[in-house]
Tab-separated table of C-alpha atoms in Angstrom:
chain	number	residue	atom	x	y	z
A	26	MET	CA	244.729	104.054	-11.089
A	27	GLU	CA	245.752	105.056	-14.608
A	28	MET	CA	243.070	104.916	-17.291
A	29	ARG	CA	243.563	103.929	-20.928
A	30	THR	CA	241.163	104.093	-23.862
A	31	CYS	CA	239.971	100.906	-25.581
A	32	GLY	CA	240.882	101.429	-29.217
A	33	LYS	CA	238.604	103.902	-30.993
A	34	SER	CA	235.666	103.249	-28.661
A	35	GLY	CA	236.232	106.165	-26.303
A	36	ILE	CA	235.689	103.783	-23.375
A	37	GLU	CA	238.263	104.351	-20.643
A	38	ILE	CA	239.241	101.497	-18.388
A	39	SER	CA	241.749	101.027	-15.608
A	40	THR	CA	245.124	99.499	-16.419
A	41	MET	CA	244.253	96.684	-14.025
A	42	GLY	CA	240.952	94.877	-14.391
A	43	ILE	CA	239.183	92.230	-12.362
A	44	GLY	CA	238.998	88.798	-13.985
A	45	CYS	CA	235.718	87.193	-12.914
A	46	TRP	CA	236.172	83.600	-14.105
A	47	SER	CA	235.882	82.126	-10.598
A	48	TYR	CA	232.778	84.107	-9.655
A	49	GLY	CA	229.665	82.036	-9.122
A	50	GLY	CA	231.795	78.978	-8.322
A	51	GLY	CA	232.449	76.020	-10.575
A	52	ASP	CA	234.521	72.939	-11.297
A	53	TYR	CA	237.619	74.789	-12.509
A	54	TRP	CA	238.241	77.131	-9.562
A	55	GLY	CA	236.003	75.555	-6.937
A	56	PRO	CA	233.501	77.341	-4.659
A	57	GLN	CA	233.346	81.129	-4.574
A	58	ALA	CA	231.530	83.048	-1.850
A	59	GLN	CA	229.234	85.827	-3.081
A	60	SER	CA	230.240	87.898	-0.072
A	61	ASP	CA	233.845	87.880	-1.289
A	62	VAL	CA	232.796	88.840	-4.821
A	63	THR	CA	230.755	91.762	-3.512
A	64	THR	CA	233.552	92.933	-1.216
A	65	VAL	CA	236.143	92.755	-4.009
A	66	ALA	CA	233.962	94.592	-6.532
A	67	ASN	CA	233.218	97.469	-4.183
A	68	ALA	CA	236.794	97.770	-2.936
A	69	ALA	CA	238.075	97.651	-6.516
A	70	LEU	CA	235.779	100.499	-7.545
A	71	ASP	CA	236.877	102.474	-4.492
A	72	ALA	CA	240.515	101.939	-5.531
A	73	GLY	CA	239.931	103.175	-9.082
A	74	ILE	CA	239.577	99.824	-10.853
A	75	ASN	CA	236.531	100.063	-13.095
A	76	PHE	CA	236.815	97.132	-15.514
A	77	PHE	CA	235.266	93.729	-14.811
A	78	ASP	CA	235.692	90.886	-17.289
A	79	THR	CA	233.278	87.968	-17.399
A	80	ALA	CA	231.660	85.624	-19.948
A	81	GLU	CA	228.514	83.603	-20.454
A	82	GLY	CA	230.728	80.523	-20.385
A	83	TYR	CA	232.178	81.224	-16.944
A	84	ASN	CA	230.475	78.769	-14.612
A	85	GLU	CA	227.434	78.472	-16.891
A	86	GLY	CA	226.502	82.119	-16.486
A	87	ARG	CA	226.891	82.238	-12.717
A	88	SER	CA	229.870	84.587	-13.020
A	89	GLU	CA	227.663	87.188	-14.712
A	90	GLU	CA	224.975	86.708	-12.074
A	91	ALA	CA	227.451	87.060	-9.211
A	92	LEU	CA	228.943	90.195	-10.742
A	93	ALA	CA	225.469	91.732	-11.068
A	94	VAL	CA	224.829	91.199	-7.363
A	95	ALA	CA	228.232	92.636	-6.496
A	96	LEU	CA	227.709	95.784	-8.582
A	97	ASN	CA	224.195	96.460	-7.297
A	98	GLY	CA	223.850	100.215	-6.949
A	99	ARG	CA	227.220	100.894	-8.580
A	100	ARG	CA	226.718	99.569	-12.123
A	101	HIS	CA	227.130	103.115	-13.487
A	102	GLU	CA	230.692	103.218	-12.113
A	103	ALA	CA	231.757	99.980	-13.797
A	104	VAL	CA	232.769	98.997	-17.304
A	105	ILE	CA	231.670	95.421	-17.982
A	106	GLY	CA	233.128	93.163	-20.628
A	107	THR	CA	231.458	89.845	-21.360
A	108	LYS	CA	231.710	87.265	-24.117
A	109	VAL	CA	229.560	85.144	-26.389
A	110	SER	CA	230.841	81.583	-26.607
A	111	ARG	CA	229.899	80.870	-30.223
A	112	PRO	CA	229.573	83.738	-32.716
A	113	ASP	CA	226.614	82.274	-34.611
A	114	PRO	CA	224.871	85.299	-36.160
A	115	ALA	CA	221.510	83.544	-35.767
A	116	THR	CA	221.876	83.339	-31.987
A	117	ILE	CA	224.231	86.151	-30.942
A	118	ARG	CA	221.369	88.504	-30.068
A	119	GLU	CA	219.648	85.836	-27.974
A	120	HIS	CA	222.883	85.165	-26.087
A	121	CYS	CA	223.548	88.865	-25.602
A	122	GLU	CA	220.070	89.408	-24.169
A	123	ALA	CA	220.579	86.452	-21.816
A	124	SER	CA	223.841	88.003	-20.600
A	125	LEU	CA	222.090	91.330	-20.085
A	126	SER	CA	219.456	89.578	-17.979
A	127	ARG	CA	222.053	87.806	-15.838
A	128	LEU	CA	224.064	91.024	-15.461
A	129	GLN	CA	220.897	92.974	-14.575
A	130	THR	CA	221.787	95.764	-16.982
A	131	ASP	CA	220.438	97.249	-20.187
A	132	HIS	CA	223.784	97.277	-22.001
A	133	VAL	CA	227.176	95.594	-22.097
A	134	ASP	CA	230.103	97.968	-22.445
A	135	ILE	CA	232.345	95.601	-24.417
A	136	TYR	CA	230.869	92.462	-25.992
A	137	MET	CA	233.449	89.995	-27.265
A	138	ILE	CA	233.605	86.806	-29.290
A	139	HIS	CA	235.225	84.475	-26.766
A	140	TRP	CA	237.045	82.230	-29.238
A	141	PRO	CA	237.284	82.423	-33.028
A	142	ASP	CA	235.191	79.910	-34.940
A	143	ASP	CA	236.540	79.355	-38.434
A	144	ASP	CA	233.376	77.467	-39.410
A	145	ILE	CA	231.311	80.654	-39.101
A	146	ALA	CA	231.734	83.530	-41.554
A	147	ILE	CA	233.271	86.398	-39.613
A	148	GLU	CA	231.468	88.883	-41.886
A	149	GLU	CA	228.105	87.641	-40.618
A	150	SER	CA	229.199	87.617	-36.971
A	151	MET	CA	230.520	91.160	-37.174
A	152	ALA	CA	227.389	92.371	-38.983
A	153	GLU	CA	225.198	91.071	-36.170
A	154	LEU	CA	227.449	92.552	-33.485
A	155	THR	CA	227.288	95.879	-35.303
A	156	ARG	CA	223.486	95.691	-35.234
A	157	LEU	CA	223.599	95.066	-31.475
A	158	GLN	CA	225.785	98.147	-31.163
A	159	GLU	CA	223.428	100.232	-33.281
A	160	ASP	CA	220.516	99.073	-31.125
A	161	GLY	CA	222.294	100.133	-27.932
A	162	LEU	CA	222.641	96.677	-26.398
A	163	ILE	CA	226.430	96.929	-26.520
A	164	ARG	CA	228.731	99.954	-26.536
A	165	ALA	CA	231.743	98.374	-28.243
A	166	ILE	CA	232.682	95.229	-30.158
A	167	GLY	CA	235.597	93.105	-29.052
A	168	VAL	CA	237.241	89.798	-29.833
A	169	SER	CA	239.177	87.366	-27.691
A	170	ASN	CA	241.952	84.950	-28.627
A	171	PHE	CA	242.046	86.130	-32.259
A	172	GLY	CA	245.352	85.522	-34.042
A	173	VAL	CA	246.864	87.551	-36.879
A	174	GLU	CA	244.801	85.943	-39.651
A	175	GLN	CA	241.577	85.967	-37.662
A	176	LEU	CA	241.938	89.562	-36.464
A	177	THR	CA	242.836	90.702	-39.982
A	178	ALA	CA	239.705	89.014	-41.350
A	179	ALA	CA	237.582	90.656	-38.650
A	180	LEU	CA	239.058	94.093	-39.352
A	181	ASN	CA	238.491	93.630	-43.073
A	182	THR	CA	234.732	93.465	-42.445
A	183	GLY	CA	234.824	97.165	-41.607
A	184	ALA	CA	233.596	96.671	-38.057
A	185	THR	CA	235.285	98.804	-35.403
A	186	ILE	CA	236.984	96.429	-32.974
A	187	ALA	CA	237.820	97.979	-29.616
A	188	VAL	CA	239.857	95.185	-28.040
A	189	ASN	CA	241.438	91.776	-28.491
A	190	GLN	CA	241.727	89.782	-25.269
A	191	LEU	CA	244.884	87.673	-25.236
A	192	CYS	CA	247.006	85.521	-22.948
A	193	TYR	CA	250.093	87.537	-22.012
A	194	ASN	CA	252.716	87.177	-19.306
A	195	LEU	CA	256.469	86.800	-18.814
A	196	LEU	CA	256.267	83.113	-19.786
A	197	SER	CA	253.795	83.686	-22.642
A	198	ARG	CA	255.070	86.456	-24.916
A	199	ALA	CA	253.934	85.021	-28.255
A	200	ILE	CA	251.796	88.041	-29.145
A	201	GLU	CA	254.838	90.320	-29.303
A	202	PRO	CA	256.419	89.472	-32.688
A	203	GLU	CA	253.313	89.810	-34.909
A	204	LEU	CA	249.967	90.128	-33.124
A	205	LEU	CA	250.689	93.008	-30.767
A	206	PRO	CA	252.105	95.187	-33.596
A	207	LEU	CA	249.005	94.418	-35.691
A	208	CYS	CA	246.731	95.502	-32.851
A	209	ARG	CA	248.699	98.712	-32.377
A	210	GLU	CA	248.650	99.437	-36.112
A	211	HIS	CA	244.859	99.239	-36.184
A	212	ASN	CA	244.290	100.839	-32.772
A	213	VAL	CA	242.866	97.684	-31.236
A	214	GLY	CA	243.374	97.661	-27.482
A	215	ILE	CA	244.757	94.562	-25.811
A	216	LEU	CA	243.186	93.085	-22.689
A	217	GLY	CA	245.869	90.802	-21.318
A	218	TYR	CA	244.827	87.803	-19.279
A	219	MET	CA	246.642	85.278	-17.085
A	220	PRO	CA	249.493	87.650	-16.064
A	221	LEU	CA	250.530	85.016	-13.519
A	222	LEU	CA	249.843	82.028	-15.805
A	223	GLN	CA	247.294	80.749	-13.272
A	224	GLY	CA	249.658	80.990	-10.310
A	225	ILE	CA	252.868	79.710	-11.890
A	226	LEU	CA	254.441	83.188	-11.860
A	227	THR	CA	253.884	83.529	-8.120
A	228	GLY	CA	256.942	81.335	-7.701
A	229	GLN	CA	255.135	78.827	-5.513
A	230	TYR	CA	256.097	75.830	-7.674
A	231	LYS	CA	259.628	74.442	-7.853
A	232	SER	CA	258.960	71.734	-10.437
A	233	ALA	CA	256.395	70.862	-13.095
A	234	GLU	CA	255.272	67.864	-11.053
A	235	GLU	CA	254.006	70.159	-8.280
A	236	ILE	CA	251.572	71.945	-10.601
A	237	PRO	CA	247.989	70.579	-10.664
A	238	PRO	CA	246.866	69.041	-13.976
A	239	VAL	CA	244.311	71.786	-14.590
A	240	HIS	CA	247.142	74.351	-14.538
A	241	SER	CA	249.669	72.273	-16.484
A	242	ARG	CA	247.731	71.860	-19.698
A	243	PHE	CA	249.410	74.719	-21.543
A	244	ARG	CA	251.926	74.332	-24.377
A	245	HIS	CA	254.685	75.021	-21.846
A	246	PHE	CA	254.149	71.483	-20.543
A	247	ARG	CA	254.679	68.051	-22.075
A	248	GLU	CA	251.928	66.636	-24.244
A	249	ASP	CA	251.433	63.674	-21.876
A	250	ARG	CA	250.167	65.907	-19.052
A	251	ALA	CA	246.726	64.825	-17.868
A	252	GLN	CA	244.679	67.652	-19.397
A	253	ALA	CA	246.975	68.727	-22.239
A	254	SER	CA	245.548	68.787	-25.765
A	255	HIS	CA	248.252	70.646	-27.694
A	256	GLY	CA	250.301	67.652	-28.864
A	257	GLU	CA	253.657	69.412	-28.418
A	258	ALA	CA	256.856	68.548	-26.589
A	259	GLY	CA	256.590	71.524	-24.239
A	260	ALA	CA	259.384	73.539	-22.685
A	261	GLU	CA	259.326	72.581	-19.024
A	262	GLU	CA	263.069	72.785	-18.423
A	263	GLU	CA	263.336	76.169	-20.107
A	264	MET	CA	260.279	77.440	-18.230
A	265	PHE	CA	261.691	76.638	-14.798
A	266	GLU	CA	265.078	78.065	-15.722
A	267	THR	CA	263.232	81.235	-16.701
A	268	LEU	CA	261.243	81.249	-13.471
A	269	GLU	CA	264.457	81.011	-11.468
A	270	ALA	CA	265.911	83.986	-13.338
A	271	ILE	CA	262.744	86.001	-12.717
A	272	ARG	CA	262.928	85.047	-9.047
A	273	HIS	CA	266.432	86.541	-8.772
A	274	ILE	CA	265.262	89.805	-10.321
A	275	ALA	CA	262.279	89.966	-7.945
A	276	GLU	CA	264.565	89.365	-4.974
A	277	ALA	CA	266.899	92.133	-6.124
A	278	GLU	CA	263.865	94.461	-6.379
A	279	GLN	CA	262.696	93.238	-2.963
A	280	ILE	CA	259.161	92.573	-4.162
A	281	PRO	CA	257.113	89.396	-4.676
A	282	MET	CA	257.502	87.725	-8.054
A	283	SER	CA	253.771	88.095	-8.679
A	284	ARG	CA	253.943	91.869	-8.265
A	285	LEU	CA	256.895	92.076	-10.625
A	286	ALA	CA	255.151	89.926	-13.235
A	287	ILE	CA	251.939	91.961	-13.255
A	288	ALA	CA	253.802	95.282	-13.246
A	289	TRP	CA	255.933	94.188	-16.221
A	290	ALA	CA	252.841	93.237	-18.213
A	291	MET	CA	250.996	96.471	-17.372
A	292	ALA	CA	254.003	98.518	-18.478
A	293	ARG	CA	254.198	97.010	-21.965
A	294	PRO	CA	253.384	99.260	-24.939
A	295	GLY	CA	250.051	98.383	-26.526
A	296	ILE	CA	248.552	96.806	-23.410
A	297	THR	CA	245.331	98.558	-22.427
A	298	CYS	CA	244.517	96.532	-19.325
A	299	MET	CA	245.776	93.447	-17.520
A	300	LEU	CA	243.086	91.232	-16.041
A	301	VAL	CA	243.898	89.778	-12.654
A	302	GLY	CA	241.768	87.044	-11.134
A	303	THR	CA	240.846	88.345	-7.686
A	304	ARG	CA	238.849	86.074	-5.395
A	305	ASN	CA	238.947	87.898	-2.065
A	306	ILE	CA	239.955	91.158	-0.435
A	307	ASN	CA	243.403	89.847	0.532
A	308	GLU	CA	244.212	89.078	-3.104
A	309	LEU	CA	242.923	92.488	-4.148
A	310	THR	CA	245.106	94.181	-1.542
A	311	GLN	CA	248.171	92.358	-2.860
A	312	ASN	CA	247.294	93.184	-6.459
A	313	LEU	CA	246.793	96.864	-5.668
A	314	HIS	CA	250.416	97.028	-4.495
A	315	VAL	CA	251.323	96.653	-8.163
A	316	ALA	CA	250.089	100.196	-8.760
A	317	GLU	CA	252.656	101.423	-6.253
A	318	TYR	CA	255.574	99.893	-8.176
A	319	THR	CA	256.849	100.889	-11.601
A	320	PRO	CA	259.665	98.726	-12.958
A	321	SER	CA	262.645	100.695	-14.210
A	322	ALA	CA	263.854	100.455	-17.796
A	323	ASP	CA	266.767	98.327	-16.566
A	324	VAL	CA	264.441	95.900	-14.798
A	325	ILE	CA	262.215	95.613	-17.860
A	326	GLU	CA	265.263	94.990	-20.046
A	327	SER	CA	266.501	92.305	-17.639
A	328	LEU	CA	263.109	90.578	-17.636
A	329	ASP	CA	262.939	90.754	-21.419
A	330	THR	CA	266.397	89.223	-21.653
A	331	VAL	CA	265.849	86.313	-19.279
A	332	THR	CA	262.495	85.408	-20.841
A	333	ALA	CA	263.645	85.723	-24.464
A	334	PRO	CA	264.968	82.128	-24.768
A	335	LEU	CA	261.566	80.714	-23.753
A	336	LEU	CA	259.830	83.000	-26.251
A	337	GLU	CA	262.202	81.793	-28.962
A	338	LYS	CA	261.634	78.161	-27.978
A	339	MET	CA	257.830	78.441	-28.035
A	340	GLY	CA	257.527	80.788	-30.994
A	341	ALA	CA	254.892	83.318	-32.065
A	342	ASN	CA	251.849	81.037	-31.818
A	343	PRO	CA	249.576	82.807	-29.300
A	344	ASP	CA	247.442	79.692	-28.692
A	345	TYR	CA	248.860	78.303	-25.454
A	346	PHE	CA	245.989	75.844	-25.077
A	347	THR	CA	245.533	73.744	-28.232
A	348	GLY	CA	248.315	75.076	-30.429
A	349	ALA	CA	245.924	75.248	-33.372
A	350	LYS	CA	242.754	77.231	-32.567
A	351	ILE	CA	244.351	80.673	-32.873
A	352	HIS	CA	246.074	81.630	-36.113
């Protein structure tokens, strides 16, 4: 597995990482067996995947706890990224120490602000994160879901930011026009998440009506969807036209659409690592096939072309959830 460095941190991580949102089980993804988590973590390490992404907010901390059990005896081989939900400088240290306890480790490799909070001065948040770094509780500072304005403000504090974790996939390319170039300019690595847009890019759905409400809340969908909060018209017709075009390219390449989608994202300039939710050994096996396939320049150009109209329709707003939180 190829390794890439996270910004200026010197931390090397695999180009594919394990997304741990489902670990510990919860309402969003349903039950998750610890035995599967442990099997996946060990097989991933054996295959050269060393990055595991979790958060205190994933299943009320159970994701961190499950990951700790899974990495027992092999923590030194792993790079762990976790996130603080609210970057309140008065409580960041307390939350970091709680994560360390759940993860059964004395340091977090990359500690990220999960979502920007414009009501909290970023200067104070970054100062406290820098103190955690100086004290050895964290190796590197990261952010997640920071837009151009928010990342610029964070960089202007003088803190060294290793990564920005962002939604990125063939149907969600909003970071490309402005945010990705900004990250590259300042040597901020990008951890891409949702490369399959929570299963939509597997090709299993033929219409928007087939997609469960929990997975049809993004700005791609109409504002009257059950769990949508973005207040936009959506782009359902354009999305399924795009999916059909991607399907034809995958068929021509004789590979599953999911493999094509992840490989495309991993091949993009500026992407340090793509996080793939992996719940069991069968999913890991399928995901590892991505490493065996490198899309040609012609395939990448074709995918860029067929997905460009959807990008143009949805614009450069990287917030695919509320349409307003990231800016």
